[in-house]
mmCIF file of C-alpha atoms and ligand atoms in Angstrom:
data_model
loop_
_atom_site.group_PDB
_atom_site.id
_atom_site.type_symbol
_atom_site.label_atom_id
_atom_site.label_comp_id
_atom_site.label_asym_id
_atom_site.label_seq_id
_atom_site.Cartn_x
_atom_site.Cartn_y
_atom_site.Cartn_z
ATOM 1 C CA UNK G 1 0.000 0.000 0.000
ATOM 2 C CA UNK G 2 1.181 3.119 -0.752
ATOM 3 C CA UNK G 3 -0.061 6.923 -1.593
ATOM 4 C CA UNK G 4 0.615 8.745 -4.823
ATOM 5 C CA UNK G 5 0.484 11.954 -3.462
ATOM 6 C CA UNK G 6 3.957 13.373 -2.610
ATOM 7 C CA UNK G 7 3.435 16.470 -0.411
ATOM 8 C CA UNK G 8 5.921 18.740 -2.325
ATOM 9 C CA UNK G 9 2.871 18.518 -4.615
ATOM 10 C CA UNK G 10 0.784 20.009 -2.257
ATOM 11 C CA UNK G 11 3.166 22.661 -0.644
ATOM 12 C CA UNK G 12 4.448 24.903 -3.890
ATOM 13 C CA UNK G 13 7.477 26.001 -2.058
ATOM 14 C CA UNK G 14 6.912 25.575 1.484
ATOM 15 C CA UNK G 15 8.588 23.134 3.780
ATOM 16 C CA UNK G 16 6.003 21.342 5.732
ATOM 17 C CA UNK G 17 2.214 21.059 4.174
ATOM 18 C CA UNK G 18 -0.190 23.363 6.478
ATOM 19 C CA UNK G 19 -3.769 23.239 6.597
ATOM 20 C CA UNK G 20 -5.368 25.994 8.390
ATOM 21 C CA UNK G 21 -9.250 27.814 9.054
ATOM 22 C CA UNK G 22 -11.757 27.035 11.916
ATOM 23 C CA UNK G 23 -13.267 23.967 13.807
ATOM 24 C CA UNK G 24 -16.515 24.606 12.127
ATOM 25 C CA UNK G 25 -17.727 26.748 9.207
ATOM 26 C CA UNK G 26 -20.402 29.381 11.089
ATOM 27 C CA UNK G 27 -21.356 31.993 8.444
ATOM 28 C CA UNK G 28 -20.410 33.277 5.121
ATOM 29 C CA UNK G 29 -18.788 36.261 6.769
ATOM 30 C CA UNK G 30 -16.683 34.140 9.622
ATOM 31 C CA UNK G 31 -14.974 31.932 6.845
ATOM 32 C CA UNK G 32 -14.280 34.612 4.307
ATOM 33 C CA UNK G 33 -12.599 36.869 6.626
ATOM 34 C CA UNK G 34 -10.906 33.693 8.506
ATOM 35 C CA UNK G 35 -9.670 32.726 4.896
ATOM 36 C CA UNK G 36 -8.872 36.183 4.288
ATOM 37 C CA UNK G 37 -6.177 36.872 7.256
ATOM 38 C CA UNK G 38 -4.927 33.607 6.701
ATOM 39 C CA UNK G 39 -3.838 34.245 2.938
ATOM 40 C CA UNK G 40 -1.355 36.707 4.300
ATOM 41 C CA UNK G 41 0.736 33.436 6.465
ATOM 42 C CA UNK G 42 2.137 30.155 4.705
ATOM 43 C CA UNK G 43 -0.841 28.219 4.386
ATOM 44 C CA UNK G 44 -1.447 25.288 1.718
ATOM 45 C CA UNK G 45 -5.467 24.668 2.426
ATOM 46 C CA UNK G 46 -8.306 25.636 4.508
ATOM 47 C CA UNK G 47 -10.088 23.305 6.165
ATOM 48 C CA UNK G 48 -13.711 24.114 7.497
ATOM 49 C CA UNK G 49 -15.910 21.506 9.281
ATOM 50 C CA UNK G 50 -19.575 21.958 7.692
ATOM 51 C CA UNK G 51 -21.273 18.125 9.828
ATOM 52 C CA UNK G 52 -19.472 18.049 13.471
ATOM 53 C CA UNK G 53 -19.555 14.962 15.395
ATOM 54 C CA UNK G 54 -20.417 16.128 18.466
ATOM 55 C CA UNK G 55 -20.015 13.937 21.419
ATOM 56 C CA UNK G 56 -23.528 15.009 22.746
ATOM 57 C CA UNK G 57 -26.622 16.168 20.934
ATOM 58 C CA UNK G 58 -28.060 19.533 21.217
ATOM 59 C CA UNK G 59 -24.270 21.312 20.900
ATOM 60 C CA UNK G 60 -23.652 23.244 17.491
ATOM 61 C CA UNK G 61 -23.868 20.341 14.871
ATOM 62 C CA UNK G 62 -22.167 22.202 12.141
ATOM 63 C CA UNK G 63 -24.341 24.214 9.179
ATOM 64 C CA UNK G 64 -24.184 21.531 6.673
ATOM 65 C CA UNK G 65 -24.887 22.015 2.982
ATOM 66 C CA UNK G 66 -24.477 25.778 2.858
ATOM 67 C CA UNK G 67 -21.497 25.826 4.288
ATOM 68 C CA UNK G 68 -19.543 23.894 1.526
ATOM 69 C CA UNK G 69 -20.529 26.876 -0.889
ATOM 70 C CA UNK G 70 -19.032 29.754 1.846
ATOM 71 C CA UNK G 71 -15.788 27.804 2.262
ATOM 72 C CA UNK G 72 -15.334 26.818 -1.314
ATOM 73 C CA UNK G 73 -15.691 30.317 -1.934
ATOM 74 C CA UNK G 74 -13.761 31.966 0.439
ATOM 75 C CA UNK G 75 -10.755 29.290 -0.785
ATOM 76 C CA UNK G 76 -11.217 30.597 -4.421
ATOM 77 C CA UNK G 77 -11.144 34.367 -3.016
ATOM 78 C CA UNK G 78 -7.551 33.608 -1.820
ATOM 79 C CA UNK G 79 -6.519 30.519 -4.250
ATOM 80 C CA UNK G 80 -6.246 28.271 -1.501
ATOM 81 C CA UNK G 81 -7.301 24.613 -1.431
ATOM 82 C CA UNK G 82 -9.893 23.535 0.931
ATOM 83 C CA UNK G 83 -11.025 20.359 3.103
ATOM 84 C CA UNK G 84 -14.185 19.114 5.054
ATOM 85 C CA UNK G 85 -14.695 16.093 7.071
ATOM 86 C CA UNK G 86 -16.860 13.403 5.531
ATOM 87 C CA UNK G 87 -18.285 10.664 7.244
ATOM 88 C CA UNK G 88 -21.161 9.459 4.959
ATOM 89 C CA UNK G 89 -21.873 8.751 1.596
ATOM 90 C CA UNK G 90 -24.100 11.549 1.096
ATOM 91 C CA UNK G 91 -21.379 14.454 2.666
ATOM 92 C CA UNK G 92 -18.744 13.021 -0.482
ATOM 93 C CA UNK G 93 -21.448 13.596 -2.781
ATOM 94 C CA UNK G 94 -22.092 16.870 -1.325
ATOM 95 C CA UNK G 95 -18.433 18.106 -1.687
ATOM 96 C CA UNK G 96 -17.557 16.647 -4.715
ATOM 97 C CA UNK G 97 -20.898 18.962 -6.119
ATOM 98 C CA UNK G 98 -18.990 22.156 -4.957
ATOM 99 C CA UNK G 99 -15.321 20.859 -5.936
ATOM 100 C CA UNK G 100 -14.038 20.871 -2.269
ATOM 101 C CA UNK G 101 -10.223 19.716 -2.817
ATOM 102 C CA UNK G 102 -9.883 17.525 -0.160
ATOM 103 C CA UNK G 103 -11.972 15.108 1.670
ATOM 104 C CA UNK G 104 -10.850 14.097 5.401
ATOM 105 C CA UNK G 105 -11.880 11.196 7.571
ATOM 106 C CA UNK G 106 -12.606 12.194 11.427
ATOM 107 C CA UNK G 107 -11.353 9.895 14.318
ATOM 108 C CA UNK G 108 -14.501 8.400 15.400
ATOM 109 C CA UNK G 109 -15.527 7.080 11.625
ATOM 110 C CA UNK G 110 -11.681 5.860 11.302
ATOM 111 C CA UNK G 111 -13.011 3.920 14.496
ATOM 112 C CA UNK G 112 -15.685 2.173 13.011
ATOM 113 C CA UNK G 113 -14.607 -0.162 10.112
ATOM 114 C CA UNK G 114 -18.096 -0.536 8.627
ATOM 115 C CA UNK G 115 -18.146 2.992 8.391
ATOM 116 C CA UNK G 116 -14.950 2.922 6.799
ATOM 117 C CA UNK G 117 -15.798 0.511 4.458
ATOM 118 C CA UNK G 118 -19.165 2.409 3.177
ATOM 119 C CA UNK G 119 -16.863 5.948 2.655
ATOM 120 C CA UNK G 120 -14.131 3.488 0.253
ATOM 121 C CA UNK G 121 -17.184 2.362 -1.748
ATOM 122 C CA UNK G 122 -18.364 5.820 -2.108
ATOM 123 C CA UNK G 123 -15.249 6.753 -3.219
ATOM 124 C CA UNK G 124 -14.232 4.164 -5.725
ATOM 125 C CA UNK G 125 -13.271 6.255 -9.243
ATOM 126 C CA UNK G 126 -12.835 9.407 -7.371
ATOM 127 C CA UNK G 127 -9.502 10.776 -8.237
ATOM 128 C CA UNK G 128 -9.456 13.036 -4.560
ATOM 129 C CA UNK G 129 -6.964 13.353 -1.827
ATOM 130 C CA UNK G 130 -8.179 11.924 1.495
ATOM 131 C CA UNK G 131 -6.573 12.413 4.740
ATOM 132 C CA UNK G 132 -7.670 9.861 7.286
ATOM 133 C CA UNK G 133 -7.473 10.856 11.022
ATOM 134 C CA UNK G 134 -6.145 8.005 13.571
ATOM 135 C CA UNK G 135 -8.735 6.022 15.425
ATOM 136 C CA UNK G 136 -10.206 7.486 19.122
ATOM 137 C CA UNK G 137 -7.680 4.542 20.463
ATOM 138 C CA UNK G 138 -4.002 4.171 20.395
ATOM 139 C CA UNK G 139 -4.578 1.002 17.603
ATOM 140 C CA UNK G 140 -2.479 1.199 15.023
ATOM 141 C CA UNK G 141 -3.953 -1.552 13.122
ATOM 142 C CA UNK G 142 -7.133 -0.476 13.425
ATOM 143 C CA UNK G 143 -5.653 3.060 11.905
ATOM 144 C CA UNK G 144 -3.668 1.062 8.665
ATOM 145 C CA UNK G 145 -6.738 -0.819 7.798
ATOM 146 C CA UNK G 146 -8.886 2.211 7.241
ATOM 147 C CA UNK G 147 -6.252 2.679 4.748
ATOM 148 C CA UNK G 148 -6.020 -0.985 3.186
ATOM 149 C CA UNK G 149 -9.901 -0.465 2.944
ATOM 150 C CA UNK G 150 -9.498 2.701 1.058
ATOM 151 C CA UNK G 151 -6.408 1.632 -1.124
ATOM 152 C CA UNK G 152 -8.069 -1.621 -2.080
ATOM 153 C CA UNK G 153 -10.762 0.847 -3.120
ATOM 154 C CA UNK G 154 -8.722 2.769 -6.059
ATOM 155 C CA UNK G 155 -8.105 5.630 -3.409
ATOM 156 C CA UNK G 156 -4.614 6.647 -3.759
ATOM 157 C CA UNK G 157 -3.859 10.160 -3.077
ATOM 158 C CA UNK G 158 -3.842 9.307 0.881
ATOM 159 C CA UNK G 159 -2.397 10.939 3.902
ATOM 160 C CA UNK G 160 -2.813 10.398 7.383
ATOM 161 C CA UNK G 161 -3.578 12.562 10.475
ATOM 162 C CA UNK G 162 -2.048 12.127 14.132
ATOM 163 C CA UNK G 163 -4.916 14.012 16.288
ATOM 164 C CA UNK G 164 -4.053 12.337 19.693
ATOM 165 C CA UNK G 165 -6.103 9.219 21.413
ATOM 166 C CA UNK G 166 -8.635 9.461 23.720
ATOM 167 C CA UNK G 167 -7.762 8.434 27.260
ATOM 168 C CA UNK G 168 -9.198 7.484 31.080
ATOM 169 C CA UNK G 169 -6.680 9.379 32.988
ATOM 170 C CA UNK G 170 -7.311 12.737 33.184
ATOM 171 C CA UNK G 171 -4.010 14.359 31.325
ATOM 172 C CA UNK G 172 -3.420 17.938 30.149
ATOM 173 C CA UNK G 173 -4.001 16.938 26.615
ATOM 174 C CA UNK G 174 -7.429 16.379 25.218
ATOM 175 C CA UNK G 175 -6.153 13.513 23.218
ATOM 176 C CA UNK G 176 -3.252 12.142 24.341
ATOM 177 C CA UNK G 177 -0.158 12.030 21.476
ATOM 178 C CA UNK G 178 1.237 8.662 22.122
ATOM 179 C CA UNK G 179 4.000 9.755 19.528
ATOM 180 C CA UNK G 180 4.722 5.702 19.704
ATOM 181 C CA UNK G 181 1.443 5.242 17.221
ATOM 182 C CA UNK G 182 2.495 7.699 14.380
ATOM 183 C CA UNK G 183 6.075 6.624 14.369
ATOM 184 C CA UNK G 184 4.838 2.621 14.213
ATOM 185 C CA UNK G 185 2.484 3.653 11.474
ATOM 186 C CA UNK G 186 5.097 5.426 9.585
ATOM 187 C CA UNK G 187 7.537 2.455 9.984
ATOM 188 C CA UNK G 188 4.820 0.179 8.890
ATOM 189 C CA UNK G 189 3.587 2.605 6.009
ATOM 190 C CA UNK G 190 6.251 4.127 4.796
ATOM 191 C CA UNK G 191 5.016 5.966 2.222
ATOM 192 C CA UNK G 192 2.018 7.925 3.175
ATOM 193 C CA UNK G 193 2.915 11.110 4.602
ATOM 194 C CA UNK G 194 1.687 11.854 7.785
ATOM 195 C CA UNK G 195 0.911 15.375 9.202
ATOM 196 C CA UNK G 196 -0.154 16.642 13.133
ATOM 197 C CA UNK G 197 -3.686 18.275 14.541
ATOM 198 C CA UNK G 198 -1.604 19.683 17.593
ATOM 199 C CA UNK G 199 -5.406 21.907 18.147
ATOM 200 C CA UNK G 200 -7.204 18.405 19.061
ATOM 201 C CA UNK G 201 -4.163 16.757 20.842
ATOM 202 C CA UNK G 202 -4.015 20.122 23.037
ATOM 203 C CA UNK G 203 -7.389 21.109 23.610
ATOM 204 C CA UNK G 204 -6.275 24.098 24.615
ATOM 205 C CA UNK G 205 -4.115 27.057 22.982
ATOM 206 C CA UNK G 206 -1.014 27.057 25.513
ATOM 207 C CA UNK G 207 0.558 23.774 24.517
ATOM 208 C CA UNK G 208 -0.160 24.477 20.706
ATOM 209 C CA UNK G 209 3.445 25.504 19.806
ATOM 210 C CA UNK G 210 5.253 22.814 21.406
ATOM 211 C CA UNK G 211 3.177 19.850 19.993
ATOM 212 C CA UNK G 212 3.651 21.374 16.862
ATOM 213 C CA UNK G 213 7.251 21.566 17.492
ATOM 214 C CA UNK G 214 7.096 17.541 18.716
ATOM 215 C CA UNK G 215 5.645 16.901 15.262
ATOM 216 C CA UNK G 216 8.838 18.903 13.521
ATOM 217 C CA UNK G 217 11.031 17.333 15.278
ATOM 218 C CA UNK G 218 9.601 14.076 14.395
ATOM 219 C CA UNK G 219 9.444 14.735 10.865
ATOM 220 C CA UNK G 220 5.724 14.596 10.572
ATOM 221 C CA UNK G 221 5.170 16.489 6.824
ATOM 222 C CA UNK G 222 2.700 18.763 7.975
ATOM 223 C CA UNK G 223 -0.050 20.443 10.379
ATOM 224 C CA UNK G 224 -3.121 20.974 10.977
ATOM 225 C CA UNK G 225 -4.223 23.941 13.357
ATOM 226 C CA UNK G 226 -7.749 25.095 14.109
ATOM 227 C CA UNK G 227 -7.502 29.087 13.079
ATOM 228 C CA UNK G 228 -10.686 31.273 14.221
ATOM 229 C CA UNK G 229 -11.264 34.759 13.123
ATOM 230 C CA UNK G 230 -12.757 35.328 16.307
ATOM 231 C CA UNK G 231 -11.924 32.190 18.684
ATOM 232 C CA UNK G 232 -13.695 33.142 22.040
ATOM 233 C CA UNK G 233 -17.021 33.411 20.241
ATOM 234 C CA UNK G 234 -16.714 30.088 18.107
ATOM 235 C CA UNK G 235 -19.771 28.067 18.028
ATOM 236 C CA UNK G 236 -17.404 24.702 18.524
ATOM 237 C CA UNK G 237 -13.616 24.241 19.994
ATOM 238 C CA UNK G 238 -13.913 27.665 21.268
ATOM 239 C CA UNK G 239 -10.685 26.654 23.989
ATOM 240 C CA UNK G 240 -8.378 24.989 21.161
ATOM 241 C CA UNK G 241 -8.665 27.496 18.197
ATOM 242 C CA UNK G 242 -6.231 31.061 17.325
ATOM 243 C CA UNK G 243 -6.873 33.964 15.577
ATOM 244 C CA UNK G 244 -4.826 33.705 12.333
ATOM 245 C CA UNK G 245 -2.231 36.193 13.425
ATOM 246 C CA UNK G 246 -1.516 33.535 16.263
ATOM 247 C CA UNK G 247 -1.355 31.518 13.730
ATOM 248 C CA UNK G 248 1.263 33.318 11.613
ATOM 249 C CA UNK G 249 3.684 33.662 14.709
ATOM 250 C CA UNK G 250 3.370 29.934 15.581
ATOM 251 C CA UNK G 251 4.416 29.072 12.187
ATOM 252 C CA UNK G 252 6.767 31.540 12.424
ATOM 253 C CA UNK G 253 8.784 30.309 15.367
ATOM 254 C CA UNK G 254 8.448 26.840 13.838
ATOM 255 C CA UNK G 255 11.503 24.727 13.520
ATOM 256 C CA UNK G 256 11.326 22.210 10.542
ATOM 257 C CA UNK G 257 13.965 19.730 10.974
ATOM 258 C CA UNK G 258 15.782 18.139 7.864
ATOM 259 C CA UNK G 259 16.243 13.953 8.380
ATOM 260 C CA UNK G 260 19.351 13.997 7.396
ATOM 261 C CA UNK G 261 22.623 15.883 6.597
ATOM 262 C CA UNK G 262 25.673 15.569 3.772
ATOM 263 C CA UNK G 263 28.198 16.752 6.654
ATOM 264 C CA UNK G 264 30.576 13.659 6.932
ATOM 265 C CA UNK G 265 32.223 15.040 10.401
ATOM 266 C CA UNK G 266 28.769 14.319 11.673
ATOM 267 C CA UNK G 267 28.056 11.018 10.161
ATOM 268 C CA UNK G 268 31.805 10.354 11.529
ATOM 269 C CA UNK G 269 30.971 11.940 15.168
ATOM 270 C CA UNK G 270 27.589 10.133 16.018
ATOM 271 C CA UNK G 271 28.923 6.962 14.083
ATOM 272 C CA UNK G 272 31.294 6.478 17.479
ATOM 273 C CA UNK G 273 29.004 7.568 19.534
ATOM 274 C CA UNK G 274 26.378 5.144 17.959
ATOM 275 C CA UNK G 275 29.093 2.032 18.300
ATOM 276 C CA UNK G 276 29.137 3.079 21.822
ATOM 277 C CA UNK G 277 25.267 3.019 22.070
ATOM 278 C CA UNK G 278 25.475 -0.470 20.366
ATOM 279 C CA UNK G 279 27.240 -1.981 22.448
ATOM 280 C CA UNK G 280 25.434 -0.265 25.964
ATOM 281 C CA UNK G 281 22.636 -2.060 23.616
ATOM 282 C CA UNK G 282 23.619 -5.967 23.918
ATOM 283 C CA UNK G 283 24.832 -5.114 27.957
ATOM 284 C CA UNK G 284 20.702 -4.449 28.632
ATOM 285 C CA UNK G 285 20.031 -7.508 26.895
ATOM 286 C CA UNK G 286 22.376 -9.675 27.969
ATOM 287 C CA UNK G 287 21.283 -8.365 31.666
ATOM 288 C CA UNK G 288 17.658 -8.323 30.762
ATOM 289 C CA UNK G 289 18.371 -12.518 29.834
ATOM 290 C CA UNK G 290 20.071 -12.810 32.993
ATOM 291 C CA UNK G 291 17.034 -11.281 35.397
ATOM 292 C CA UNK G 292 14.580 -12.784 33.212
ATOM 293 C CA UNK G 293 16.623 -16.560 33.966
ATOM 294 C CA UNK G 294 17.008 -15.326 37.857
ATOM 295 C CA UNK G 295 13.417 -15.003 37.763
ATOM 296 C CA UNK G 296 12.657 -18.506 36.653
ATOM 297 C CA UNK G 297 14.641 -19.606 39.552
ATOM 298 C CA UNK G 298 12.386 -18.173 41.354
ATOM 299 C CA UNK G 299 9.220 -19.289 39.414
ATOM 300 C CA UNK G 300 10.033 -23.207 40.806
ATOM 301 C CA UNK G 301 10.449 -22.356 44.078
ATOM 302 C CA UNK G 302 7.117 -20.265 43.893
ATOM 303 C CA UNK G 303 5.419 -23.211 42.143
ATOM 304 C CA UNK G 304 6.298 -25.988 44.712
ATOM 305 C CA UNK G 305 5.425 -24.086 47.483
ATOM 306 C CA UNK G 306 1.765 -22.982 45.893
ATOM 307 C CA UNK G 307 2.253 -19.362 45.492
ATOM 308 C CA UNK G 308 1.237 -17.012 43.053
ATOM 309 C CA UNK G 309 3.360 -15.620 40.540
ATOM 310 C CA UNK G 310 2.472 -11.807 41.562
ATOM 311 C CA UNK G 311 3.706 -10.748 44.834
ATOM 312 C CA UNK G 312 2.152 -7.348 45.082
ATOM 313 C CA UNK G 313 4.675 -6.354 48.076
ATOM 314 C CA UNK G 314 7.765 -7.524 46.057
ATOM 315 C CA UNK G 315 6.228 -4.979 43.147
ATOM 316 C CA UNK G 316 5.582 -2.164 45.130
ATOM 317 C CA UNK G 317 9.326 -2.342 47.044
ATOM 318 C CA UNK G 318 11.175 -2.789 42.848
ATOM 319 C CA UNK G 319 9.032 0.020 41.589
ATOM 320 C CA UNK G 320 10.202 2.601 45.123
ATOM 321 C CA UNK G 321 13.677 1.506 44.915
ATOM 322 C CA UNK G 322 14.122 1.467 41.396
ATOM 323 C CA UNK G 323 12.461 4.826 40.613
ATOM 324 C CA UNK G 324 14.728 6.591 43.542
ATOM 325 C CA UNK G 325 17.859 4.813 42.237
ATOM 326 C CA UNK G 326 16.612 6.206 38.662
ATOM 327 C CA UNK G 327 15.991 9.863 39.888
ATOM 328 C CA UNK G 328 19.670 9.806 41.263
ATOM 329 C CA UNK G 329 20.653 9.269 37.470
ATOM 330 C CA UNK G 330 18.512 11.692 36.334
ATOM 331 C CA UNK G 331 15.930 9.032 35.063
ATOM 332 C CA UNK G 332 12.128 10.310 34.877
ATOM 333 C CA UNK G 333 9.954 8.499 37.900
ATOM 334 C CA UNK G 334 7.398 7.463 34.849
ATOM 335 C CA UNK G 335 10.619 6.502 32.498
ATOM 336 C CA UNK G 336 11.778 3.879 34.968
ATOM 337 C CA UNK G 337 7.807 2.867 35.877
ATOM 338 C CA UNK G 338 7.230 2.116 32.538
ATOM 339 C CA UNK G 339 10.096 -0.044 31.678
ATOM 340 C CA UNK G 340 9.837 -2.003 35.169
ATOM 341 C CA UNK G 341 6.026 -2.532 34.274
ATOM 342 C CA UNK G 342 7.646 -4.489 30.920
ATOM 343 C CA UNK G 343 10.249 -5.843 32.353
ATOM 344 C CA UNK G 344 7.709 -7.329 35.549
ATOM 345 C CA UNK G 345 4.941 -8.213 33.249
ATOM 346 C CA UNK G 346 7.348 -10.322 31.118
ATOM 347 C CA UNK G 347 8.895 -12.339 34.388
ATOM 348 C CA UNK G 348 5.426 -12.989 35.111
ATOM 349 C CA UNK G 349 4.775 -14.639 32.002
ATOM 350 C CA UNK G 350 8.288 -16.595 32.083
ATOM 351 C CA UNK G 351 7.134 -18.315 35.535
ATOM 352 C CA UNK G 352 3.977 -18.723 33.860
ATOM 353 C CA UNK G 353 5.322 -20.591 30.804
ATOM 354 C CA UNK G 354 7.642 -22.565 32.729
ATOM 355 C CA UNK G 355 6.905 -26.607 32.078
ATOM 356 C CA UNK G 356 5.171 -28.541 34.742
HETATM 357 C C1 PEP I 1 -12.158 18.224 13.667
HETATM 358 O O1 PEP I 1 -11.123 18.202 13.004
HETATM 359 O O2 PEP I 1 -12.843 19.231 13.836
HETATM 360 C C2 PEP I 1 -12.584 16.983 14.352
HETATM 361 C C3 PEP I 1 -13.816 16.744 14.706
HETATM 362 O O3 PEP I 1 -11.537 16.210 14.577
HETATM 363 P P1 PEP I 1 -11.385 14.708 15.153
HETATM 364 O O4 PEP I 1 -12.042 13.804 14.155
HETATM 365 O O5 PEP I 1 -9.908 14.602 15.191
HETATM 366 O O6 PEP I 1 -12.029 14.688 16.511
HETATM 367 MN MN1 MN I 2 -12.555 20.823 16.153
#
């Protein structure tokens, strides 16, 4: 699987494909003038949403039909592309009608498979770009296969969006960025570029800049911001959106990182230092065999005498100890949790495993 759309065919010039305009179309007036201000910053299309998926009824459900006519105008006013969610049959019908440029698939239809499934049929002949937002969970599979289900389709021109996963724990994100799903995706898919909605990750404005920064410095090809002409009276995302001169300053102070340089003292400088890494590499495994064979030990002793694998006091004493020893190194408390939670779960499962 793979997408023929290369994003220096979508950028004329800039570095990093941006996609930019409000949560929700409102008026004729709000997305002209949004449109308007935005034409004077680096900006490669304008996306509008005209059906919202609102997690509750009775909030602002978008304007629908009208509303493609008032952003596909406004985008011709200023020559810029523009893009609307779809998540039925009948909204691609709609769009194609008014010759919106780009379709986009919202997180909670990526979610649903069948719903997936009815938007690739629709679609089948249609030579249009479609951007497909990751699932509500952190399931990477679940994010590829909208894409398989597309692709098998005839749908080619394809890119993918990173907006965050939902989450129980209460965070300071909206949507939580587990960068681990994007970078698996584009290691699985290498060819589809990916771009960042840092506006639904943050759900707020304050962290805006540095998730979009995170997606830089990750190489993600693009972003996609939520850009208000008037963001404390928007009828949706009021908290996550910027007026477009925000806008212009956060791309300004972007950072877009290169992957790679020609400079051989560099190659020749982290190639030591990567040796080095290499072989720091095979010491954690050959220690992580070790633990992992101490722990067996242990597993027969636990199995003659009729006790359980988990010993919840044992677990609580590693994870104090080894979080304090980590702090002395300068290791993060939920750096060293995490990798003890691995490394515990999988001596579990060795005593488990272990023959009669
Ligand atoms: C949106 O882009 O306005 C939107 C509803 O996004 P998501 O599908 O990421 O929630
Ligand atoms: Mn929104």
């Amino acid at each position: 699987m793979k997408s023929d759309l290369k994003i220096k065919d979508l950028i004329k010039g800039n570095k990093t494909f941006l996609i930019a305009g409000p949560c929700s179309v409102e008026s004729e007036e709000q997305i002209m003038r949004t449109a308007t201000e935005l034409a004077k910053y680096e900006v490669n299309a304008i996306r509008g949403g005209i059906w919202k998926p609102r997690t509750r009824p009775g909030s602002f459900e978008g304007v629908g039909g009208d509303g493609l006519k008032w952003l596909k105008d406004a985008g011709s006013a200023v020559n810029i592309p523009v893009t609307v969610e779809v998540a039925t049959p009948e909204h691609i019908e709609e769009c194609l009608k008014h010759d919106i440029d780009i379709l986009w698939i919202g997180a909670r239809t990526t979610t649903n498979p069948f719903s997936v499934q009815i938007l690739a049929d629709a679609l089948k002949g249609i030579d249009i770009p479609i951007m497909v937002k990751n699932p509500m969970s952190p399931d990477v599979d679940l994010w590829i296969g909208a894409f398989e289900r597309l692709y098998n389709a005839g749908v080619t021109k394809l890119i993918a969006v990173h907006r965050g996963f939902s989450s129980h724990k209460k965070t300071v994100y909206r949507n939580v960025p587990n960068w681990r799903i994007p970078i698996e995706f584009r290691r699985t898919v290498k060819s589809i570029p990916i771009i960042c909605d840092p506006s639904h990750i943050c759900g707020n404005t304050t962290l805006l800049q540095s998730i979009a920064q995170e997606a830089m410095d990750l190489l993600f090809d693009g972003l996609m911001i939520e850009v208000h002409i008037n963001p404390k009276e928007a009828l949706s995302d009021a908290k996550q959106q910027i007026t477009p001169q925000e806008y212009g300053t956060l791309i300004e102070n972007l950072h877009v990182k290169k992957p790679y340089t020609d400079d051989e003292d560099f190659f020749k400088l982290i190639g030591e230092i990567r040796q080095e890494i290499d072989g720091v590499d095979n010491n954690i495994i050959d220690l992580l065999a070790k633990r992992m064979n101490l722990s067996k030990q242990i597993g027969t002793f636990k199995k003659g005498a009729n006790v359980s694998h988990y010993q919840p006091d044992r677990w609580n004493e590693i994870i104090k100890s080894r979080t304090k020893t980590g702090a002395e190194k300068h290791l993060s408390e939920d750096f060293i949790y995490r990798v003890y939670q691995y490394i515990h779960e999988e001596s579990i499962r060795q005593q488990e495993d272990m023959p009669e």
